[in-house]
Coordinates of C-alpha atoms and ligand atoms in Angstrom, one line a residue:
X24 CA 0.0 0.0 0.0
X25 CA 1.4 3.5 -0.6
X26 CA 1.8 6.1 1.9
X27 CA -0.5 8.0 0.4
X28 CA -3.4 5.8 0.2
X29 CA -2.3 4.4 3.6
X30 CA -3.2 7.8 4.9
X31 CA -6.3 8.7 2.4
X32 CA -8.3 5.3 4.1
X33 CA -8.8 6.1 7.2
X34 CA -9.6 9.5 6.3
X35 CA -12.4 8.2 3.9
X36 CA -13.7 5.9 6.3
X37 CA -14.2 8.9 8.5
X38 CA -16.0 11.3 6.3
X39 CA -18.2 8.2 5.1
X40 CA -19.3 7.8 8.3
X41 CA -20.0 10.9 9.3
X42 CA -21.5 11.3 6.6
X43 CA -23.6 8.1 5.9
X44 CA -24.2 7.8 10.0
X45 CA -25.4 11.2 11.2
X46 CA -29.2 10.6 10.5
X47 CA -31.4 7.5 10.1
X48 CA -34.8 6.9 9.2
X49 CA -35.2 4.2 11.0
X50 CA -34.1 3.5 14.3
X51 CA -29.9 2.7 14.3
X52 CA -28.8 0.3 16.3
X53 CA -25.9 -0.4 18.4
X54 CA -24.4 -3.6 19.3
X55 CA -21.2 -2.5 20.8
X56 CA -18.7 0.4 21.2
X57 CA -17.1 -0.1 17.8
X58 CA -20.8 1.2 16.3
X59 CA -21.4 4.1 18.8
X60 CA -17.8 5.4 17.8
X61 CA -19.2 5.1 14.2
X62 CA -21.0 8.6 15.0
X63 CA -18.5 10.0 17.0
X64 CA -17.6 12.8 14.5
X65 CA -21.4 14.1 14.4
X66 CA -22.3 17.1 15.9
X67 CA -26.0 16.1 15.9
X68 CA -27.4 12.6 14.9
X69 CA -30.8 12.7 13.6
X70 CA -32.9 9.8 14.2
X71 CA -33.4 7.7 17.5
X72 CA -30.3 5.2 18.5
X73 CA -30.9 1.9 20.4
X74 CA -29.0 0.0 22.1
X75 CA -29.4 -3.7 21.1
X76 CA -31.1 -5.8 23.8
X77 CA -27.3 -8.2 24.4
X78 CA -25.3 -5.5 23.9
X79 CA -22.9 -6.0 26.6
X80 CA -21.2 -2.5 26.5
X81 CA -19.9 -0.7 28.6
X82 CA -21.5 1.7 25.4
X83 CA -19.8 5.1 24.7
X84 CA -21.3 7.2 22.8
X85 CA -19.0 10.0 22.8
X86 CA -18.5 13.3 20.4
X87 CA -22.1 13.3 20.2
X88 CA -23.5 16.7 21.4
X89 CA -27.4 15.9 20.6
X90 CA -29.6 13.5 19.5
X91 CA -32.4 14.4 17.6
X92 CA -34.9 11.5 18.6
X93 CA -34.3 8.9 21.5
X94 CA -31.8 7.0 22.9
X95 CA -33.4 3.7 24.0
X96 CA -32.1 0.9 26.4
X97 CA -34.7 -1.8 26.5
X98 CA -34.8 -5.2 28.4
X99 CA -31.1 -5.7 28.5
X100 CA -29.4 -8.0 31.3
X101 CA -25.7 -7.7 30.4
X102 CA -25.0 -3.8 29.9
X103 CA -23.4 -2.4 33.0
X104 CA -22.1 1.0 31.7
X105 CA -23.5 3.7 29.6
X106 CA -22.0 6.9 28.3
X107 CA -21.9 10.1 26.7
X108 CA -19.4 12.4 27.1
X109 CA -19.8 15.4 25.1
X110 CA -23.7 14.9 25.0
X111 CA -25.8 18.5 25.6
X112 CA -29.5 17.1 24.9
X113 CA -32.3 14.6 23.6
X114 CA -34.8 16.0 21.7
X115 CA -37.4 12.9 22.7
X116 CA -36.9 9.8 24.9
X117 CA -34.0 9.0 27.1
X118 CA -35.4 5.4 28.0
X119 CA -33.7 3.2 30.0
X120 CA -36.1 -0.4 30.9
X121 CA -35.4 -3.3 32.6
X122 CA -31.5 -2.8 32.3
X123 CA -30.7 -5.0 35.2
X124 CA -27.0 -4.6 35.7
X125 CA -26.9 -1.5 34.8
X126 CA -24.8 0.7 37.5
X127 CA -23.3 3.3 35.6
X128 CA -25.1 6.3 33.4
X129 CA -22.4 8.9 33.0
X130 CA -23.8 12.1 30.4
X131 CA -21.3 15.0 32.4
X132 CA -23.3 17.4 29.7
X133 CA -27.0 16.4 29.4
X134 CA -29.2 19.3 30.0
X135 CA -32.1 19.0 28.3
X136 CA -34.6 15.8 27.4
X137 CA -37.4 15.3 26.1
X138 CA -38.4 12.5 28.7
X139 CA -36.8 10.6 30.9
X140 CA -38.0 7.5 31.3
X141 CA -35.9 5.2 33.8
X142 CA -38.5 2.2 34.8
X143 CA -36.6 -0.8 36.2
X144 CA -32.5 -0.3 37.1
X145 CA -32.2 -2.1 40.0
X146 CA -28.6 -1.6 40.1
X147 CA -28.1 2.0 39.6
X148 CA -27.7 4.1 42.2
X149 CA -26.8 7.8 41.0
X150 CA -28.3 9.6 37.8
X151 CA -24.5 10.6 36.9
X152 CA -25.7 14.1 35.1
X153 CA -23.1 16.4 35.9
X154 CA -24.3 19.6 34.4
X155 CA -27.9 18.8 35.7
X156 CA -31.0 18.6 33.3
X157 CA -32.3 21.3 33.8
X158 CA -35.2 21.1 30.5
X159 CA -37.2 17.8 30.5
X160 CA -41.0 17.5 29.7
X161 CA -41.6 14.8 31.1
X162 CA -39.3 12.4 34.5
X163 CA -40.5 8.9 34.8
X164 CA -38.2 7.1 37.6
X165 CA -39.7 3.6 38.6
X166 CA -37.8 1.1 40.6
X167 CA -34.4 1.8 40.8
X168 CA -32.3 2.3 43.5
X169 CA -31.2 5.6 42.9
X170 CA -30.0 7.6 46.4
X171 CA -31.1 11.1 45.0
X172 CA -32.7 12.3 42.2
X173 CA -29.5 15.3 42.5
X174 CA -28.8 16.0 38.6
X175 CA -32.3 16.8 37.8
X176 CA -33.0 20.3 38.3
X177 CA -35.7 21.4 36.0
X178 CA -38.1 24.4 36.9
X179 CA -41.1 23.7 34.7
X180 CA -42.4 20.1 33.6
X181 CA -45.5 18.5 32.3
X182 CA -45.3 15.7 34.4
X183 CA -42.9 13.9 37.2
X184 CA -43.8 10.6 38.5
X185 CA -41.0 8.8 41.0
X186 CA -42.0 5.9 42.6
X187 CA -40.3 2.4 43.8
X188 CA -37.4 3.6 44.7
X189 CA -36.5 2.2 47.7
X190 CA -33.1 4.1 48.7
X191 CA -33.9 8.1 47.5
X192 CA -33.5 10.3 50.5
X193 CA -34.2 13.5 49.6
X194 CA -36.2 15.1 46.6
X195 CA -34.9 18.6 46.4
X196 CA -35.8 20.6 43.4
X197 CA -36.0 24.3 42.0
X198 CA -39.3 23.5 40.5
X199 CA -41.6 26.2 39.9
X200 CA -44.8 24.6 37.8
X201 CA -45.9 21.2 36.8
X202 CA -48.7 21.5 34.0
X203 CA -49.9 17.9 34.6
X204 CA -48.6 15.9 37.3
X205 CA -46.3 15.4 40.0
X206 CA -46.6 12.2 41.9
X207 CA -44.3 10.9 44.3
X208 CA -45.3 6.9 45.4
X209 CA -44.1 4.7 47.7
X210 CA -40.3 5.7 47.8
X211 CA -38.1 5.2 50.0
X212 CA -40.6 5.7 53.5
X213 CA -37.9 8.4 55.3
X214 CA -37.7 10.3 51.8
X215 CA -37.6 14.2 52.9
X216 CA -39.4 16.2 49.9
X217 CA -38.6 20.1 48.9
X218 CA -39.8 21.8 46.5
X219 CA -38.9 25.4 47.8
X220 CA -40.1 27.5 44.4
X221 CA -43.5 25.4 43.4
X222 CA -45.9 27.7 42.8
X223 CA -48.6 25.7 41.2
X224 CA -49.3 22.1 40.2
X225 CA -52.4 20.6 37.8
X226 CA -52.2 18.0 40.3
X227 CA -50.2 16.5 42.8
X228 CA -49.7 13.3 45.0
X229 CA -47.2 12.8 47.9
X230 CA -47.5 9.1 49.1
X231 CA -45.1 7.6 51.5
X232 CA -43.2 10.5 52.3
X233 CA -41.4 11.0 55.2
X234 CA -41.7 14.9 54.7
X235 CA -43.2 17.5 52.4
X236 CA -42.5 21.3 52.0
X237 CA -44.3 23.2 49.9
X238 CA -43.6 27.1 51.3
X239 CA -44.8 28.8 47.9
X240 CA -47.0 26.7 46.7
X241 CA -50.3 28.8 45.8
X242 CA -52.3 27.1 43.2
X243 CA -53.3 23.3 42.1
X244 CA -56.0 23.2 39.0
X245 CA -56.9 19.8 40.3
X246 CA -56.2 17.6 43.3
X247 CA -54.2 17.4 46.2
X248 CA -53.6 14.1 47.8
X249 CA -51.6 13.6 50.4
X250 CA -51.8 9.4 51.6
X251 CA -49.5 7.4 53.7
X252 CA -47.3 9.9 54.6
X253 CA -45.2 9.7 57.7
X254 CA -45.0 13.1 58.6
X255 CA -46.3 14.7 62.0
X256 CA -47.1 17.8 60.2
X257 CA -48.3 19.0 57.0
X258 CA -48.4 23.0 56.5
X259 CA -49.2 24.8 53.1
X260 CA -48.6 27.9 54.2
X261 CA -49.6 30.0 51.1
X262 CA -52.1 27.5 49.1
X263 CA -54.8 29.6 48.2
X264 CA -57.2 27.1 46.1
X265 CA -57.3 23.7 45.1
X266 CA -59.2 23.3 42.0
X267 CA -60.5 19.2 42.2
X268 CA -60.2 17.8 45.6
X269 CA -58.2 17.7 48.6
X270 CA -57.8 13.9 50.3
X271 CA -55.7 13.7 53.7
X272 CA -55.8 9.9 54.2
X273 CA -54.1 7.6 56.1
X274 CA -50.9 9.7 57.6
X275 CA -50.5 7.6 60.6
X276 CA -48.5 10.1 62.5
X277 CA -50.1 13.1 61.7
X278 CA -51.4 15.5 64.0
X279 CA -51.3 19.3 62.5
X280 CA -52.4 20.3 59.3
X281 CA -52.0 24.2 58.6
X282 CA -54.0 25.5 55.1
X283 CA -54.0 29.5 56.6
X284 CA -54.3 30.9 53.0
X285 CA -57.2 28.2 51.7
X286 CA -60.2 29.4 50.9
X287 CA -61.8 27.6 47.9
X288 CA -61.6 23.3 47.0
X289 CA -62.8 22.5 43.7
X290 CA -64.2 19.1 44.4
X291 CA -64.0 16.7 47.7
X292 CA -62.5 17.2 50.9
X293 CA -61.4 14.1 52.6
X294 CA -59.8 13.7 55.8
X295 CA -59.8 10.1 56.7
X296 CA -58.0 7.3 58.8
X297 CA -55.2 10.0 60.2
X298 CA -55.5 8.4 63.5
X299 CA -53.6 10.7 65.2
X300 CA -54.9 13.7 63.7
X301 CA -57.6 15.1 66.7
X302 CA -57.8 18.9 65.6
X303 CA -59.1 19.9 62.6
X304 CA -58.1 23.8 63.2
X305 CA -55.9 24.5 60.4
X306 CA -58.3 25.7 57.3
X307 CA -59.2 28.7 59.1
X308 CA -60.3 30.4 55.7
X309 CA -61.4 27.7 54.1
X310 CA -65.0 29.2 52.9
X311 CA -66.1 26.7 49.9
X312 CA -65.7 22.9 49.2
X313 CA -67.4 22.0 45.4
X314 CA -68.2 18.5 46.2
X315 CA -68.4 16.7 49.3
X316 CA -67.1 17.5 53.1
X317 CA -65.8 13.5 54.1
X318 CA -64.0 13.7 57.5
X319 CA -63.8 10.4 60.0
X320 CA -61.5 10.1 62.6
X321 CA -60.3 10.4 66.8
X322 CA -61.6 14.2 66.5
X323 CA -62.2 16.1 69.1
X324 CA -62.3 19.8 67.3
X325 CA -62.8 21.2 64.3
X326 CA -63.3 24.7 63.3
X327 CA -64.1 25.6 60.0
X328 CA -65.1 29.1 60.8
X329 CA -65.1 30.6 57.2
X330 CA -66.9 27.6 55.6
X331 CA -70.5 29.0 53.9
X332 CA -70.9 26.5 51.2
X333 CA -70.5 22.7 50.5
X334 CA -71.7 21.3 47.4
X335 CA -72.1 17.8 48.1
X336 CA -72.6 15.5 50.9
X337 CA -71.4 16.7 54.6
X338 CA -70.0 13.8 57.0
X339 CA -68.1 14.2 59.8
X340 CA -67.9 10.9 62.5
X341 CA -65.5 10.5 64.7
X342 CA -64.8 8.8 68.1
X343 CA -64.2 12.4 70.1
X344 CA -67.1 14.0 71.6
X345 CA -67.9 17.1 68.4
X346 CA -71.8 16.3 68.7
X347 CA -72.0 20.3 70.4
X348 CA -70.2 21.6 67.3
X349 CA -72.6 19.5 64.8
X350 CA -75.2 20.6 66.2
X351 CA -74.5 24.2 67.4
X352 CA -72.6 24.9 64.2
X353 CA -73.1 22.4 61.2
X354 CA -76.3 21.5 61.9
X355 CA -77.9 25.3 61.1
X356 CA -75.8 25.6 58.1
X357 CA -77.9 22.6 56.9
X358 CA -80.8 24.3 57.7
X359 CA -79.8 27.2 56.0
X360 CA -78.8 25.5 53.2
X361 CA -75.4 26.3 52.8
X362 CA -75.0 22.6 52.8
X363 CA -76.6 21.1 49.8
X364 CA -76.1 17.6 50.1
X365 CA -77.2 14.6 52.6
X366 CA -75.8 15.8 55.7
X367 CA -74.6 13.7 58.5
X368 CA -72.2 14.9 61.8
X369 CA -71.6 12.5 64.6
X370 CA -69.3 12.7 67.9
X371 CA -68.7 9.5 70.0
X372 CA -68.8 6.7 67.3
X373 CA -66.6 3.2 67.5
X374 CA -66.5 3.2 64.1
X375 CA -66.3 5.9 62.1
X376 CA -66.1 6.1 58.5
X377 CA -66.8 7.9 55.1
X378 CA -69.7 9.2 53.3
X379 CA -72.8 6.4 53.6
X380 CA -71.3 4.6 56.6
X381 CA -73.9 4.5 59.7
X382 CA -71.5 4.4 62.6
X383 CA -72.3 2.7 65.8
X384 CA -72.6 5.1 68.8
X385 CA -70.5 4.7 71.9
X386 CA -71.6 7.4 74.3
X387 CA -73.4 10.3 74.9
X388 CA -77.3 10.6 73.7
X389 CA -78.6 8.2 71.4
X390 CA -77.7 8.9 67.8
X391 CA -79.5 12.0 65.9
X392 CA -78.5 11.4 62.1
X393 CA -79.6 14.5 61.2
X394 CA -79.9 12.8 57.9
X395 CA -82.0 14.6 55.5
X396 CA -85.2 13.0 55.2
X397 CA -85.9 11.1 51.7
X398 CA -88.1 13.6 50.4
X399 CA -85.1 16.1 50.8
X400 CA -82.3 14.3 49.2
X401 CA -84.4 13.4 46.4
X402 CA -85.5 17.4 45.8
X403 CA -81.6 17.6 46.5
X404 CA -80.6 14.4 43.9
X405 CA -82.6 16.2 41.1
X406 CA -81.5 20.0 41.7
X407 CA -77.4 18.8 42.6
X408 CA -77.1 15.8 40.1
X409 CA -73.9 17.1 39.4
X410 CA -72.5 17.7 43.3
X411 CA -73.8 14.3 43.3
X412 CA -71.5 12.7 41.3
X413 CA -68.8 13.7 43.7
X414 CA -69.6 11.4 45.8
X415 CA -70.3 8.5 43.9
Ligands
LIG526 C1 -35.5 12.9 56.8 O1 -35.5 13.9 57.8 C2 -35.6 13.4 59.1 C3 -35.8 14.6 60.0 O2 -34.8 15.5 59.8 C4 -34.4 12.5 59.4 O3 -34.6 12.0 60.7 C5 -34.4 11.4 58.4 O4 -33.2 10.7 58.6 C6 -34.3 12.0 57.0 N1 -34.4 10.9 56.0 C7 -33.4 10.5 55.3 C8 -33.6 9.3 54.4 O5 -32.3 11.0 55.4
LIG527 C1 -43.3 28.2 35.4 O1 -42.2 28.3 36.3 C2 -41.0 28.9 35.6 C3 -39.9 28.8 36.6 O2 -40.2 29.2 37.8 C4 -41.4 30.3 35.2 O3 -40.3 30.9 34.5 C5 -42.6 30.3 34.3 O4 -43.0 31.6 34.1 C6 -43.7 29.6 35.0 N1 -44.8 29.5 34.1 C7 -46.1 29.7 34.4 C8 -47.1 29.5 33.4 O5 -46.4 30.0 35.6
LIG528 C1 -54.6 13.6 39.1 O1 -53.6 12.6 39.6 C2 -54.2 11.4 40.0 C3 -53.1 10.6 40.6 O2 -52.0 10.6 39.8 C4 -54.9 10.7 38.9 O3 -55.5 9.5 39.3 C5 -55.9 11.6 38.3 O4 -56.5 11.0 37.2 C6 -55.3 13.0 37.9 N1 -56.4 13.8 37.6 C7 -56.4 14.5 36.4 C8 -57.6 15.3 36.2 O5 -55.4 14.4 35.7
LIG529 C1 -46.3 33.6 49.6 O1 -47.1 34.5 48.8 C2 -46.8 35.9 49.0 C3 -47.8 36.7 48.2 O2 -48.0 36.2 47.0 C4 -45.4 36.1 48.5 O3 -45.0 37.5 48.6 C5 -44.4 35.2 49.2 O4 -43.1 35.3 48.7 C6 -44.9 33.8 49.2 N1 -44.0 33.0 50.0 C7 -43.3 32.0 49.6 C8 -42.5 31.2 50.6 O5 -43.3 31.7 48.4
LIG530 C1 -53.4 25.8 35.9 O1 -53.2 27.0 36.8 C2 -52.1 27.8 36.3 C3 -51.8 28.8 37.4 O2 -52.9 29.3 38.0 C4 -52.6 28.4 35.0 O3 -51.6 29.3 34.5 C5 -52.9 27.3 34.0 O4 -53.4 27.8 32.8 C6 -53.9 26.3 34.6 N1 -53.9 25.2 33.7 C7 -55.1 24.6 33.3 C8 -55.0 23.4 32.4 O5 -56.1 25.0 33.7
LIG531 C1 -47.6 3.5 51.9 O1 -48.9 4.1 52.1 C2 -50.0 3.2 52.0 C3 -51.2 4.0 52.2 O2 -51.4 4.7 51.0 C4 -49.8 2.2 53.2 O3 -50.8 1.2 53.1 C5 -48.4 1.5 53.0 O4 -48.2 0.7 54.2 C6 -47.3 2.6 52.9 N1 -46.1 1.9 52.6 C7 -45.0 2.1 53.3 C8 -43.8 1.4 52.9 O5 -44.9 2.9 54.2
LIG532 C1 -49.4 23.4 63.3 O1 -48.6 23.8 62.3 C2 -48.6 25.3 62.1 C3 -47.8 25.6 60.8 O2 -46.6 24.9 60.8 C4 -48.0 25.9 63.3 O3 -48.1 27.3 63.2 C5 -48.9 25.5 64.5 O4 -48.3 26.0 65.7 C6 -48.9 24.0 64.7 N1 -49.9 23.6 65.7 C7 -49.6 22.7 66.6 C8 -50.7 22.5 67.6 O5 -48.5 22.1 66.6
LIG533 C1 -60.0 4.1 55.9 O1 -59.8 2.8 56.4 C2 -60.9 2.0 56.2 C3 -60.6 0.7 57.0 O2 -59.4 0.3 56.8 C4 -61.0 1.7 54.7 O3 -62.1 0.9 54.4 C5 -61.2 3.1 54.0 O4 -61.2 2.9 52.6 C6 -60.1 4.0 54.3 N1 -60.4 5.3 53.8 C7 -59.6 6.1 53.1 C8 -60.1 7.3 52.5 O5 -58.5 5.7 52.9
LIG534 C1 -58.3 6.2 66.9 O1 -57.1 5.9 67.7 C2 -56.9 4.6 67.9 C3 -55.7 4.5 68.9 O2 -54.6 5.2 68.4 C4 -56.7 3.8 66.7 O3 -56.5 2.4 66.9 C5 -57.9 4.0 65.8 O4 -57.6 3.4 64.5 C6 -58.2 5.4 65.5 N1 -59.4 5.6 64.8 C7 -59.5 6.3 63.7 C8 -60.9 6.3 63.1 O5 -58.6 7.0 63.3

């Protein structure tokens, strides 16, 4: 071989790479390093890349500064290691599923992705994105056993869901608005949750959280649910409205909630099997509920002293003596009918429950319902059809 065409090979192989490499219609994929390197020398490759299912990597796929399309890891038991090292952003899907050995993602550039959807990694333990994403429409983490989620740092999304993950401490993010949902589910049960700058939500769920704080949060379009939480407080110190519903359920240790600001709830509010929770004194403003007032539980106060309007169905049983403030307070409200569903408020009960449960009385005088009587609910049925539905 001459020197020259010794020289001019390599070169050509280069260039007809780049070249022939940088875009694909359909999706390319990669079996090992010796293809990723292929596309080193573009600047952008257009297309989505997967990463084929025995691929045993570790898989760089270095030079690369964006992807146009996806990068896709799928049901893959042998790839340990995955990287990019001069990779800025993915226009769609950054999807890592059922990689089960994987313990190493390492994109020191990443910023911005279309989603991120991580769903089974139940070796890796740190997101390994040194420059943080800070753009992502959409963060899906499911069963891995990430410590943190430190590396995502986005202010706005459409929609986060984490849940699974057994080992995350801490959730601490500048998030300022989530325009569908953010859902955190049955993560690690001592998880401490921040989100210091949310301002508003469409809706949002916190189950199994150690802690929650919310400081600026001042709108949700829809619900709030709050479930299975360990924490002995829960304060929202500048939530003004809640569009759908509020639930409080099942916090075991709770015993203060604090809503100062609240004034309106869209839909339901539940308060239910928070068996510690014995003052209901923290919705001091709270002046409307759209669908249905649910409460059950060891109360022994609650003052609601703005409240002037409840759509649906009123029921409050508990096993504390609040028969004076049913009748002296809730009961009239009925009669005034600033309660427009069946209405039902009972202290002293051994079992209380939810909306259509008749408790069993403990103490005190024999059991009032209060109920309205049929000919009222069914005057009530026809005019509130649509409060009625709340409660179904
Ligand atoms: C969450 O915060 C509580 C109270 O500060 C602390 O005891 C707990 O260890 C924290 N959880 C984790 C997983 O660090
Ligand atoms: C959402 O939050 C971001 C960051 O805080 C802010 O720049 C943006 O204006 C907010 N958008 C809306 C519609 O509130
Ligand atoms: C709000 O979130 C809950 C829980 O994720 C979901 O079940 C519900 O459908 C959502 N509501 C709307 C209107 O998106
Ligand atoms: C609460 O709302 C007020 C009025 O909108 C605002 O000035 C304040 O900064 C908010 N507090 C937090 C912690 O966001
Ligand atoms: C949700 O509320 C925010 C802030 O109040 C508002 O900007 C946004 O348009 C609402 N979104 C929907 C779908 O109603
Ligand atoms: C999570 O919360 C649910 C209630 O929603 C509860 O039944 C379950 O025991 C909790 N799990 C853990 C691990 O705390
Ligand atoms: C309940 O929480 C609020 C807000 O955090 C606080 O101001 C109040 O003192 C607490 N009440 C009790 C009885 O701990
Ligand atoms: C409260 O607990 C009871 C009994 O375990 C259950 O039937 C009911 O569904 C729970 N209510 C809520 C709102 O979680
Ligand atoms: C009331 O408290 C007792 C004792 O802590 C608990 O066993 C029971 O489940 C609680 N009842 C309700 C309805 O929360």
């Amino acid at each position: 071989m001459s020197p020259l065409i010794r020289l001019a090979l390599p070169v050509l192989a280069v260039a007809g790479s780049a070249y022939a490499a940088c875009s694909a219609s359909a999706t390319m994929t990669i079996q090992n390093s010796g293809d990723a390197s292929a596309i080193a020398t573009c600047k952008t490759f257009t297309g989505d890349i997967a990463i084929q299912t025995d691929a045993p990597g570790p898989i760089a796929i270095d030079g690369v500064q964006k992807i146009d399309g996806s990068l896709i890891v799928k049901d893959n038991s042998d790839l340990q290691q995955i990287s990019a090292d001069s990779l800025e952003s993915i226009s769609k899907d950054f999807t890592l599923s059922e990689v089960q050995r994987l313990n190493a993602v390492n994109f020191p550039k990443l910023k911005t992705v279309g989603a991120l959807r991580w769903i089974g990694l139940p070796n890796l333990q740190n997101l390994g994105f040194d420059a943080e994403i800070t753009k992502a429409d959409v963060i899906n983490i499911e069963n891995t056993q990430l410590q943190s989620l430190e590396g995502i740092n986005v202010e706005t999304i459409k929609s986060m869901f984490v849940a699974n993950n057994l080992y995350i401490n801490s959730v601490d993010m500048q998030l300022g608005n989530v325009s569908e949902s953010l859902t955190l589910s049955t993560n690690n049960p001592e998880v401490n949750v921040t989100f210091p700058n949310l301002m508003w939500a469409f809706n949002i769920t916190f189950r199994n959280c150690s802690s929650v704080e919310v400081p600026s949060l001042e709108r949700l379009n829809h619900s709030l649910n709050l479930i299975g939480n360990v924490f002995e407080s829960f304060s929202a110190p500048n939530l003004t409205e809640v569009g759908g519903a509020l639930a409080i359920a099942s916090n075991f240790e709770l015993k203060n909630i604090s809503f100062p600001l609240l004034t309106e709830i869209g839909a339901n509010l539940q308060i239910a099997n928070n068996t510690k929770l014995s003052q209901i004194v923290g919705l001091p403003k709270l002046k409307s509920v759209g669908g249905a007032l649910d409460m059950n539980g060891n109360i022994t106060k609650i003052d609601l002293k703005a409240l002037s309007d409840v759509r649906g169905a009123f029921n409050i049983q508990s096993t504390g003596d609040i028969q004076e403030t049913c009748d002296n307070t809730f009961k009239p409200m009925k009669g005034k009918g600033k309660i427009q569903g069946e209405y039902k408020c009972v202290g002293e009960v051994a079992d209380p429950g939810g909306e259509g449960h008749n408790p069993t009385k403990t103490g005190g005088q024999p059991q009032k319902t209060g109920a309205a009587s049929a000919l009222d609910v069914k005057s009530n049925a026809l005019l509130f059809g649509v409060a009625a539905a709340f409660f179904l």
